[in-house]
């Protein structure tokens, strides 16, 4: 979940900075930000099902790593005993898959963000620092807060 939050934070910061740039600085920024966005999007989509927009969508789109790990945690926590060998084996396999995605995210940020930040510094704008921060949900996505508002 922190990886998804980090990707969304960086993407929201890219959007914010792009709106504030003009001329050649904006052109340079866009050419540097496009591959960064694309590579981060691949990681996000591998970890989290980004196509979910309604309560029915989990039936239409396959679950991703975060959902699989959460479901496995429910299985492991459902008994007053140690997790089974099968549970431990599945956890090991899912952990390896998640490590691949986290490594890809780190490599992307390490390789692409310095050039973006150099352009921002030249333009007098704040650098983008990756962190797992909450960002408002994009339009059309139902969050828990939306459900609470509709229930009133």
Tab-separated table of C-alpha atoms in Angstrom:
chain	number	residue	atom	x	y	z
A	1	UNK	CA	0.000	0.000	0.000
A	2	UNK	CA	2.878	2.373	0.690
A	3	UNK	CA	4.194	1.745	-2.823
A	4	UNK	CA	0.829	2.719	-4.317
A	5	UNK	CA	0.681	5.805	-2.101
A	6	UNK	CA	4.206	6.769	-3.176
A	7	UNK	CA	3.386	6.368	-6.874
A	8	UNK	CA	0.233	8.444	-6.476
A	9	UNK	CA	2.060	11.123	-4.471
A	10	UNK	CA	4.810	11.460	-7.077
A	11	UNK	CA	2.243	11.539	-9.893
A	12	UNK	CA	0.206	14.230	-8.140
A	13	UNK	CA	3.371	16.270	-7.600
A	14	UNK	CA	4.287	15.885	-11.283
A	15	UNK	CA	0.814	17.162	-12.211
A	16	UNK	CA	1.168	20.107	-9.831
A	17	UNK	CA	4.601	21.143	-11.117
A	18	UNK	CA	3.614	20.775	-14.766
A	19	UNK	CA	0.772	23.269	-14.284
A	20	UNK	CA	3.235	25.785	-12.885
A	21	UNK	CA	5.777	25.611	-15.709
A	22	UNK	CA	5.803	27.458	-19.026
A	23	UNK	CA	7.845	27.564	-22.220
A	24	UNK	CA	10.968	25.459	-22.661
A	25	UNK	CA	11.015	24.453	-18.983
A	26	UNK	CA	7.569	22.900	-19.425
A	27	UNK	CA	8.651	21.091	-22.593
A	28	UNK	CA	11.784	19.737	-20.868
A	29	UNK	CA	9.764	18.711	-17.833
A	30	UNK	CA	7.148	16.903	-19.921
A	31	UNK	CA	9.765	14.907	-21.811
A	32	UNK	CA	11.369	13.849	-18.524
A	33	UNK	CA	8.126	13.228	-16.640
A	34	UNK	CA	6.425	11.090	-19.317
A	35	UNK	CA	8.668	8.015	-18.949
A	36	UNK	CA	8.655	8.420	-15.164
A	37	UNK	CA	4.847	8.415	-15.118
A	38	UNK	CA	4.653	5.442	-17.479
A	39	UNK	CA	7.069	3.294	-15.494
A	40	UNK	CA	5.438	4.157	-12.168
A	41	UNK	CA	2.036	3.375	-13.652
A	42	UNK	CA	3.192	-0.149	-14.529
A	43	UNK	CA	4.305	-0.699	-10.929
A	44	UNK	CA	1.049	0.683	-9.519
A	45	UNK	CA	-1.043	-1.509	-11.805
A	46	UNK	CA	0.945	-4.597	-10.786
A	47	UNK	CA	0.477	-3.928	-7.092
A	48	UNK	CA	-3.071	-2.502	-7.107
A	49	UNK	CA	-6.065	-2.961	-9.427
A	50	UNK	CA	-6.339	0.546	-10.822
A	51	UNK	CA	-9.420	-0.160	-12.956
A	52	UNK	CA	-11.787	-0.502	-9.980
A	53	UNK	CA	-14.297	2.343	-10.093
A	54	UNK	CA	-17.382	0.776	-8.536
A	55	UNK	CA	-18.305	-1.955	-6.102
A	56	UNK	CA	-18.871	-4.383	-8.988
A	57	UNK	CA	-15.495	-3.872	-10.658
A	58	UNK	CA	-13.590	-6.394	-8.493
A	59	UNK	CA	-15.747	-8.996	-10.219
A	60	UNK	CA	-14.678	-7.723	-13.648
A	61	UNK	CA	-10.948	-7.157	-13.156
A	62	UNK	CA	-8.367	-9.500	-11.618
A	63	UNK	CA	-7.062	-8.807	-8.137
A	64	UNK	CA	-3.476	-7.669	-7.740
A	65	UNK	CA	-0.709	-8.289	-5.220
A	66	UNK	CA	-2.020	-6.077	-2.413
A	67	UNK	CA	-5.394	-7.812	-2.493
A	68	UNK	CA	-3.815	-11.272	-2.591
A	69	UNK	CA	-1.587	-10.472	0.372
A	70	UNK	CA	-4.519	-9.009	2.323
A	71	UNK	CA	-6.619	-12.107	1.640
A	72	UNK	CA	-3.743	-14.326	2.719
A	73	UNK	CA	-3.385	-12.337	5.952
A	74	UNK	CA	-7.064	-13.053	6.625
A	75	UNK	CA	-6.470	-16.766	6.116
A	76	UNK	CA	-3.404	-16.749	8.376
A	77	UNK	CA	-5.246	-14.820	11.079
A	78	UNK	CA	-8.389	-16.940	10.964
A	79	UNK	CA	-7.114	-19.715	13.215
A	80	UNK	CA	-5.553	-19.881	16.629
A	81	UNK	CA	-2.603	-21.800	15.245
A	82	UNK	CA	0.528	-21.158	13.254
A	83	UNK	CA	0.014	-20.567	9.528
A	84	UNK	CA	0.017	-23.723	7.429
A	85	UNK	CA	2.914	-24.678	5.141
A	86	UNK	CA	0.733	-23.743	2.176
A	87	UNK	CA	0.032	-20.295	3.613
A	88	UNK	CA	3.730	-19.747	4.257
A	89	UNK	CA	4.610	-20.911	0.730
A	90	UNK	CA	2.057	-18.584	-0.874
A	91	UNK	CA	3.300	-15.715	1.284
A	92	UNK	CA	6.861	-16.389	0.123
A	93	UNK	CA	5.809	-16.377	-3.532
A	94	UNK	CA	3.737	-13.181	-3.179
A	95	UNK	CA	6.536	-11.470	-1.244
A	96	UNK	CA	8.985	-12.208	-4.065
A	97	UNK	CA	6.568	-10.754	-6.612
A	98	UNK	CA	6.111	-7.649	-4.473
A	99	UNK	CA	9.882	-7.267	-4.060
A	100	UNK	CA	10.233	-7.225	-7.864
A	101	UNK	CA	7.720	-4.361	-8.095
A	102	UNK	CA	9.265	-2.407	-5.216
A	103	UNK	CA	12.701	-2.768	-6.812
A	104	UNK	CA	11.322	-1.548	-10.144
A	105	UNK	CA	9.767	1.479	-8.426
A	106	UNK	CA	13.024	2.329	-6.656
A	107	UNK	CA	15.056	1.959	-9.864
A	108	UNK	CA	12.619	4.183	-11.753
A	109	UNK	CA	12.680	6.871	-9.083
A	110	UNK	CA	16.474	6.711	-8.759
A	111	UNK	CA	17.007	6.857	-12.526
A	112	UNK	CA	14.352	9.356	-13.636
A	113	UNK	CA	13.546	11.684	-10.755
A	114	UNK	CA	16.937	13.478	-10.551
A	115	UNK	CA	16.528	14.941	-14.076
A	116	UNK	CA	12.970	16.032	-13.276
A	117	UNK	CA	14.128	17.668	-10.063
A	118	UNK	CA	17.009	19.420	-11.854
A	119	UNK	CA	14.504	20.992	-14.256
A	120	UNK	CA	12.320	22.033	-11.326
A	121	UNK	CA	15.270	23.597	-9.490
A	122	UNK	CA	16.203	25.570	-12.626
A	123	UNK	CA	12.631	26.859	-12.798
A	124	UNK	CA	12.638	27.792	-9.097
A	125	UNK	CA	10.042	25.171	-8.154
A	126	UNK	CA	10.220	22.708	-5.261
A	127	UNK	CA	11.704	19.305	-5.947
A	128	UNK	CA	9.587	16.165	-5.777
A	129	UNK	CA	10.415	13.944	-2.820
A	130	UNK	CA	8.853	10.477	-2.995
A	131	UNK	CA	6.885	9.496	0.081
A	132	UNK	CA	3.841	7.364	0.880
A	133	UNK	CA	1.359	10.196	1.340
A	134	UNK	CA	-2.388	10.187	0.886
A	135	UNK	CA	-3.634	11.976	-2.206
A	136	UNK	CA	-7.284	12.731	-2.923
A	137	UNK	CA	-8.910	10.018	-5.043
A	138	UNK	CA	-9.338	10.885	-8.721
A	139	UNK	CA	-12.885	11.710	-9.845
A	140	UNK	CA	-15.067	8.666	-10.320
A	141	UNK	CA	-13.383	6.518	-7.679
A	142	UNK	CA	-15.469	5.602	-4.675
A	143	UNK	CA	-13.624	5.914	-1.401
A	144	UNK	CA	-14.792	5.036	2.092
A	145	UNK	CA	-15.460	8.713	2.668
A	146	UNK	CA	-17.768	8.810	-0.359
A	147	UNK	CA	-19.747	5.873	0.974
A	148	UNK	CA	-20.117	7.540	4.359
A	149	UNK	CA	-21.387	10.714	2.743
A	150	UNK	CA	-23.955	8.836	0.653
A	151	UNK	CA	-25.187	6.870	3.674
A	152	UNK	CA	-26.326	10.031	5.470
